[in-house]
CSV table of C-alpha atoms in Angstrom, one decimal:
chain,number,residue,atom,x,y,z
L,1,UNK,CA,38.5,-85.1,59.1
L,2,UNK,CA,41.2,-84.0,56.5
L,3,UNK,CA,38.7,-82.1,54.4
L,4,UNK,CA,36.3,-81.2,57.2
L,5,UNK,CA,39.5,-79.0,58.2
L,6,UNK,CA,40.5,-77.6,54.9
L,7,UNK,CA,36.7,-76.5,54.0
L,8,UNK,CA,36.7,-74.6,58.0
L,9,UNK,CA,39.9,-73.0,56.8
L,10,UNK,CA,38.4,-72.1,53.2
L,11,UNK,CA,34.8,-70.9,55.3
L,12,UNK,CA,37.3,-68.6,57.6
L,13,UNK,CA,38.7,-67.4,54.4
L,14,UNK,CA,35.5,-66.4,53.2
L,15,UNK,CA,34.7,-65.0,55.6
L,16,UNK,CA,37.4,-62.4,56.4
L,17,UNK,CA,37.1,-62.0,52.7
L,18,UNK,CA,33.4,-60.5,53.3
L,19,UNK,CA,33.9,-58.9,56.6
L,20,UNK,CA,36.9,-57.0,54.4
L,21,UNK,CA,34.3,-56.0,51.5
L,22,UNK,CA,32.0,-55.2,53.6
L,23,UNK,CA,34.5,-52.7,55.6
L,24,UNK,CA,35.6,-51.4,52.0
L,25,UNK,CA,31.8,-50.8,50.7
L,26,UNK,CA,31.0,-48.8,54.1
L,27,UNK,CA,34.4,-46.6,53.8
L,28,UNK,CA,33.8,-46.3,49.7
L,29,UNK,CA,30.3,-45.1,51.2
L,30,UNK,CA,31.9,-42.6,53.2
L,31,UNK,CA,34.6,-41.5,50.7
L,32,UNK,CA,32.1,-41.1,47.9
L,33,UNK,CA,29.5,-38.5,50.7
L,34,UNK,CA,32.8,-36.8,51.4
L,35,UNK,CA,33.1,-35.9,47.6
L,36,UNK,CA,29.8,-35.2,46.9
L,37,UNK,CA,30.1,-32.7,49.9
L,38,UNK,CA,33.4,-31.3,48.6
L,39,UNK,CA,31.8,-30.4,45.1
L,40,UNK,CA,29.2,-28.9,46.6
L,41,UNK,CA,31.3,-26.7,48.7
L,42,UNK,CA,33.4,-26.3,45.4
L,43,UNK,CA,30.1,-25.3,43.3
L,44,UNK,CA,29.1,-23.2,45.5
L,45,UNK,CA,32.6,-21.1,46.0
L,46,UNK,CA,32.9,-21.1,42.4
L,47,UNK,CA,29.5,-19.3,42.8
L,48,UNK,CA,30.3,-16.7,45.2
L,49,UNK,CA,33.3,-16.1,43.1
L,50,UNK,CA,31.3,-15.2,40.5
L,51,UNK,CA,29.1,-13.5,42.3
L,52,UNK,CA,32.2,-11.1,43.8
L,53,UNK,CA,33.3,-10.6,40.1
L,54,UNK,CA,29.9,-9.5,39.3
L,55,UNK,CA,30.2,-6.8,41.6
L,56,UNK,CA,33.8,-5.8,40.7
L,57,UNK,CA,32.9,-6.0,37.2
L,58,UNK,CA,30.2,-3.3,37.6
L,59,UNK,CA,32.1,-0.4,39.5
L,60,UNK,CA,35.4,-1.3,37.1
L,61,UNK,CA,32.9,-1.2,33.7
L,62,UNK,CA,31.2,2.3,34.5
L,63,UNK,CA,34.7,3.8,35.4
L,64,UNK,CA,35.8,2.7,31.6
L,65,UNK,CA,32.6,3.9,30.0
L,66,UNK,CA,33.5,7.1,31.7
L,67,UNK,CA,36.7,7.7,30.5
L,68,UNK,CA,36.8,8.5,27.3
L,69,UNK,CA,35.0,11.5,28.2
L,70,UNK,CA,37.5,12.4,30.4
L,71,UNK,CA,39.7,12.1,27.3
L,72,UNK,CA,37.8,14.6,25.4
L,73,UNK,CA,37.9,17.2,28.3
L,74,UNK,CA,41.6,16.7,28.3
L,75,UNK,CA,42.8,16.8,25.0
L,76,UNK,CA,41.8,20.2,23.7
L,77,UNK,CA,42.7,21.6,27.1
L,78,UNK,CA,46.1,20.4,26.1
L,79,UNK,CA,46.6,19.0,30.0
L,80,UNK,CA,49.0,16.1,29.0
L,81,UNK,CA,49.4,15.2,33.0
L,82,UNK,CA,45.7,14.5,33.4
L,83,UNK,CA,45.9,13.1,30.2
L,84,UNK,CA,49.0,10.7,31.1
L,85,UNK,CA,47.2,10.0,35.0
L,86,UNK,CA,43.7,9.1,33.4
L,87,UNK,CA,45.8,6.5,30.9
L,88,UNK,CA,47.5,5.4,34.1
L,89,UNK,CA,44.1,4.5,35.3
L,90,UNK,CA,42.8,2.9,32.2
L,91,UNK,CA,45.7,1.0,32.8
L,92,UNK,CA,44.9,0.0,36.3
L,93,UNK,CA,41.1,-0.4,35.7
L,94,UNK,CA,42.5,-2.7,33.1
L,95,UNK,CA,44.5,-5.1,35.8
L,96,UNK,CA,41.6,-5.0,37.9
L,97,UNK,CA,39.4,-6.3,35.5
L,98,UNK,CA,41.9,-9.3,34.9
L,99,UNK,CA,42.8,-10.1,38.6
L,100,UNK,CA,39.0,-10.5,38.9
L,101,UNK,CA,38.5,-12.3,36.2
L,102,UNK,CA,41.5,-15.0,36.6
L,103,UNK,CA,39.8,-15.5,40.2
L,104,UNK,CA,36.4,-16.4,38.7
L,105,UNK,CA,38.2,-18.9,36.3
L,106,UNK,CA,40.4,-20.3,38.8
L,107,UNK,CA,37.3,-21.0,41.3
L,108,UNK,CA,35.1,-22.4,37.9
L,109,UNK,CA,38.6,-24.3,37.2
L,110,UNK,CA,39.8,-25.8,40.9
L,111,UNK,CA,35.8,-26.7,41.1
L,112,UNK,CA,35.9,-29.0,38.4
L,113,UNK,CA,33.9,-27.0,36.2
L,114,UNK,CA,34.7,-25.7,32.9
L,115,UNK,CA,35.2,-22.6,31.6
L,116,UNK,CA,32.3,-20.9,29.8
L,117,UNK,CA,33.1,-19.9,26.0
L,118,UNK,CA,30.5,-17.7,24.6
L,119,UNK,CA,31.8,-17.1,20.8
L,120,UNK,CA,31.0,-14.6,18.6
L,121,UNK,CA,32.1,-13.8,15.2
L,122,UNK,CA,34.7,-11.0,15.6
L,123,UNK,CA,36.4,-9.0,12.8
L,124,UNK,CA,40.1,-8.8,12.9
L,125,UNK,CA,39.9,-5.1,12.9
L,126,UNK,CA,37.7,-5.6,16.0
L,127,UNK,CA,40.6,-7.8,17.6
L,128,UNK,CA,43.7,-5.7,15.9
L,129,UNK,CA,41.8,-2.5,18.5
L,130,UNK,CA,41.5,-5.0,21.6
L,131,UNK,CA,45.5,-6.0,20.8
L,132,UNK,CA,46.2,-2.2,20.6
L,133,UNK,CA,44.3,-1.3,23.6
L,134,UNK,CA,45.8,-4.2,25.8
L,135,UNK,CA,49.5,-3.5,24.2
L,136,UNK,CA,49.2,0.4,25.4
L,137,UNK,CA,47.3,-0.6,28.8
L,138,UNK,CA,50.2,-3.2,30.1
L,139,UNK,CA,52.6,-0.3,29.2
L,140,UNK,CA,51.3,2.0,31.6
L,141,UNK,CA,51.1,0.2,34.5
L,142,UNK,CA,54.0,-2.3,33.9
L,143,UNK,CA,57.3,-1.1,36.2
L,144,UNK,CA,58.8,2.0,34.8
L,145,UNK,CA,62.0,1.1,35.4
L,146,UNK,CA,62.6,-1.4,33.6
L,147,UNK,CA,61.7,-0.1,30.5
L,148,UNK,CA,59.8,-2.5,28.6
L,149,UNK,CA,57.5,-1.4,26.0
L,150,UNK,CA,54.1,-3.3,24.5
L,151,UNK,CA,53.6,-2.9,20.6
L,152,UNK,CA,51.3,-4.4,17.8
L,153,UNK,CA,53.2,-5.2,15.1
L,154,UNK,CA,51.4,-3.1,11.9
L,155,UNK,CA,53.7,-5.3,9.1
L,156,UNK,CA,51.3,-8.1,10.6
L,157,UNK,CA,48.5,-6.6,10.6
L,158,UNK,CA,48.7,-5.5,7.1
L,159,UNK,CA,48.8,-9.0,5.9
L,160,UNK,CA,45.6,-9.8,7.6
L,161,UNK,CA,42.6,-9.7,5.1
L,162,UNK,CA,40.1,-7.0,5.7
L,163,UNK,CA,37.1,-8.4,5.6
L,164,UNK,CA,38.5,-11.7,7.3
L,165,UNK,CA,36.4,-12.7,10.9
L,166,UNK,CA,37.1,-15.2,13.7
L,167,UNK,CA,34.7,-17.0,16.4
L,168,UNK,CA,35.7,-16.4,19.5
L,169,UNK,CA,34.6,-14.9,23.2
L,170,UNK,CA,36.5,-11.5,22.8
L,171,UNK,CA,36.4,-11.2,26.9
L,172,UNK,CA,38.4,-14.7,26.9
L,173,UNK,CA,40.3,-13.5,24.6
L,174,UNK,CA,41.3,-10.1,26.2
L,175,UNK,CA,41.5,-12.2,29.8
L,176,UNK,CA,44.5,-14.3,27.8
L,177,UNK,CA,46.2,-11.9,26.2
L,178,UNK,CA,46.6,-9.9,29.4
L,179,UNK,CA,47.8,-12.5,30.9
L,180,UNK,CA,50.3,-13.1,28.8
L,181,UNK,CA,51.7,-9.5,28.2
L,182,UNK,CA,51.6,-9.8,32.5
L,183,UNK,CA,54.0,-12.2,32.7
L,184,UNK,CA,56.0,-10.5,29.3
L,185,UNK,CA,56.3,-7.4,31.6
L,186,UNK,CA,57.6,-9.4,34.6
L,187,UNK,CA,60.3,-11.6,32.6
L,188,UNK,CA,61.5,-9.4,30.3
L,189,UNK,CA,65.0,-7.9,30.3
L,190,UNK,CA,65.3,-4.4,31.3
L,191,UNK,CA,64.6,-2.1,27.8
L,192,UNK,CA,63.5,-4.5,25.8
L,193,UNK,CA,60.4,-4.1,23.6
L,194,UNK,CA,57.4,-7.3,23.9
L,195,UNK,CA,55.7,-7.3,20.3
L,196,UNK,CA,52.3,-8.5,19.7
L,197,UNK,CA,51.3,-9.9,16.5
L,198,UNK,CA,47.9,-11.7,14.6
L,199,UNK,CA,48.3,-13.9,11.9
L,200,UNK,CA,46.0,-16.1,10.4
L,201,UNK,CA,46.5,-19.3,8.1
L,202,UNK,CA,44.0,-22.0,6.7
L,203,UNK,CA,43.6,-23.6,10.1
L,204,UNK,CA,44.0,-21.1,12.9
L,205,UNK,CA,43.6,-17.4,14.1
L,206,UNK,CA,46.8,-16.8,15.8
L,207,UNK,CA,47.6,-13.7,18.3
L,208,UNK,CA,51.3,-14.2,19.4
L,209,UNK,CA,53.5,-12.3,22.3
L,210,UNK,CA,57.2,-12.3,21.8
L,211,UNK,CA,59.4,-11.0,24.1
L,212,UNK,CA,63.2,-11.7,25.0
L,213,UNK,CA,64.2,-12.3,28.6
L,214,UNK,CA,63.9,-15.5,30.7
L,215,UNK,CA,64.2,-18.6,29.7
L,216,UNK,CA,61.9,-21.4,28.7
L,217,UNK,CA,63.0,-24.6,27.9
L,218,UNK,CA,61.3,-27.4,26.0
L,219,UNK,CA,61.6,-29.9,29.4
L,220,UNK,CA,59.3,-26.8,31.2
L,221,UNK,CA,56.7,-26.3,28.5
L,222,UNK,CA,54.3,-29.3,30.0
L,223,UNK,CA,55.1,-28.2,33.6
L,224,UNK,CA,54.4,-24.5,33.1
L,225,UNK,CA,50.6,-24.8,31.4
L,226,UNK,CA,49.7,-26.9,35.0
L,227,UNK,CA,48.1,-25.2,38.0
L,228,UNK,CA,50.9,-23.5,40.2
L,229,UNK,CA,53.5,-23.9,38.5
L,230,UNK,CA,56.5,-21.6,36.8
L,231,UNK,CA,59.3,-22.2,34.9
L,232,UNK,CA,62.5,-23.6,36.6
L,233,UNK,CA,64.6,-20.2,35.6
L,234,UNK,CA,61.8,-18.1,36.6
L,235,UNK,CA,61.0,-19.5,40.2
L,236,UNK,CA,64.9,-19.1,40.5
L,237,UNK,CA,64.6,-15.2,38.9
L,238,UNK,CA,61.6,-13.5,39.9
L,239,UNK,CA,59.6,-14.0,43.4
L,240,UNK,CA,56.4,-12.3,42.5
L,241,UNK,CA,53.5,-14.7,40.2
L,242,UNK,CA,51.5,-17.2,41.2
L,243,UNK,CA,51.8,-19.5,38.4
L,244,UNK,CA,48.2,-19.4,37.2
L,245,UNK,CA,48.5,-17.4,34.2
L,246,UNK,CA,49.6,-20.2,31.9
L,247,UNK,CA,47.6,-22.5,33.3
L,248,UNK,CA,44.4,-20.4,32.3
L,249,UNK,CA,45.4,-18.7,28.9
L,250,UNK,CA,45.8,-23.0,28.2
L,251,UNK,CA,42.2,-23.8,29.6
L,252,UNK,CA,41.1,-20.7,27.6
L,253,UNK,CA,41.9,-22.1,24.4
L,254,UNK,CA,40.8,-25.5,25.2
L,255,UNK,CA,37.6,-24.4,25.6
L,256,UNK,CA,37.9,-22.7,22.2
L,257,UNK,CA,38.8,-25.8,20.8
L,258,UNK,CA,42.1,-24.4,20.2
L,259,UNK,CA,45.8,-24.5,21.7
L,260,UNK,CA,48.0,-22.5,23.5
L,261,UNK,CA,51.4,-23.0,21.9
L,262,UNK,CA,54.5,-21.8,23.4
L,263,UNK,CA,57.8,-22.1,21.3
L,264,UNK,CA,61.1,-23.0,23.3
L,265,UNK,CA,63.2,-19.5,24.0
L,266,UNK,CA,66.1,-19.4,21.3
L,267,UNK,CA,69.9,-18.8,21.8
L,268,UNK,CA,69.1,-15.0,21.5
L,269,UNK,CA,66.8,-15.4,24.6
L,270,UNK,CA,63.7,-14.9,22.3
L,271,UNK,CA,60.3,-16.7,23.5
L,272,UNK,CA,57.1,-16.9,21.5
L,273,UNK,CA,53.6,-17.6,23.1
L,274,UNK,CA,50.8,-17.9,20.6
L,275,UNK,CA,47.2,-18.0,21.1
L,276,UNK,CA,45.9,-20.4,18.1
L,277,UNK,CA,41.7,-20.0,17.1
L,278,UNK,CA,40.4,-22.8,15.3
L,279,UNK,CA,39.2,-21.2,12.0
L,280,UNK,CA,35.4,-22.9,11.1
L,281,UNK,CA,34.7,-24.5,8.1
L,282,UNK,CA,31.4,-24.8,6.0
């Protein structure tokens, strides 16, 4: 009778036991259609998001094409407003062109798909006039105001050798860069000057912004370079940013096989971002 009972307790064990797997293997069911519903809906926003960039893209690329003609009918006309309103809207087709394409990143990004990296070998005369063009673009249309000015660094440049080349996707690059020189406009102090620089060394390609204004301290770099999130001085400083700039320009190099490295601001208030290209090897 003794072990008639304990093998009906051990049966009853076994079977809650089953009726519980059972319950698990039907909800794990459930859970796993959920997901596979949720990246589809994902995919296929990460699609239209595309597909709306696509047709941003095209109105935003025929007004640049035009412009430099616009130049030329300005200059010897010696019209410096049109000339200073039609950099105003470089400037601004500029912006455009990055809000649009941060949104198609962030919907390829918050879908779980990565970012597409489509590298070509680029001079670094080809990348010095891309730096140049951003620098003088995010000058125009940051706030007047405060005064901040955008320069490439020529002592830099200089040192770089001229017939030296780098792989990269130039539009990824230009998307970073402008993102960073963004949020250099937004944090720096009041008449202050945000230099750009490229350097290169026997690993890496490296385009760096350097501006002085908020602080970044070594405890935030990890936080900053995830999704929606700032800096602890900046979220206290400045109510505008979303807090996906980092977090892009970081996914951007990671799909270059690279890194985005940002240096800890010093006692002068100084912070360095750099954008680091792996350099191929034969």
């Amino acid at each position: 009778l003794a072990i008639a009972g304990l093998l009906g307790k051990q049966l009853g064990i076994y079977h809650d036991l089953f009726t519980t797997i059972v319950q698990l293997k039907v909800a794990q069911g459930e859970l796993q259609d959920r997901i596979a519903k949720e990246k589809d809906l994902s995919r296929a926003h990460a699609q239209s998001m595309m597909d709306l960039e696509h047709q941003i893209r095209a109105p935003l690329n025929h007004a640049s094409r035009r412009l430099p003609g616009l130049f030329k009918l300005a200059t010897p006309i010696g019209n410096q407003a049109l000339t200073k309103q039609l950099q105003y809207l470089r400037g601004n087709l500029r912006r455009a062109g990055r809000v649009a394409g941060n949104a198609r990143l962030f919907s390829r990004l918050a879908s779980g798909q990565p970012i597409e990296c489509v590298a070509a070998s680029w001079s670094y005369d080809e990348i010095q006039q891309l730096l140049i063009e951003a620098a003088m673009d995010n000058m125009l249309i940051t706030d007047e105001s405060k005064g901040v000015t955008f320069g490439v660094e020529t002592e830099s440049s200089s040192k770089l050798p001229k017939d030296g080349k780098v792989r990269l996707d130039k539009d990824l690059l230009d998307q970073a860069i402008n993102d960073l020189l963004d949020n250099a406009g937004k944090y720096s102090d009041n008449n202050t000057h945000v230099k750009i620089e490229a350097s290169v060394s026997k690993a890496y390609f490296a385009v760096s912004v350097t501006n002085k204004g908020l602080k970044i301290s070594p405890a935030d770099i990890p936080t900053i370079k995830q999704r929606g999130e700032r800096g602890s001085v900046a979220q206290l400083a400045a109510g505008e940013g979303s807090g996906i700039g980092l977090w892009i320009a970081d996914e951007i190099m990671k799909a270059h096989g690279g890194m985005l490295e940002i240096i800890p601001t010093t006692p002068d208030r100084i912070t360095r971002i750099r954008l680091m290209f792996p350099i191929a090897r034969s």
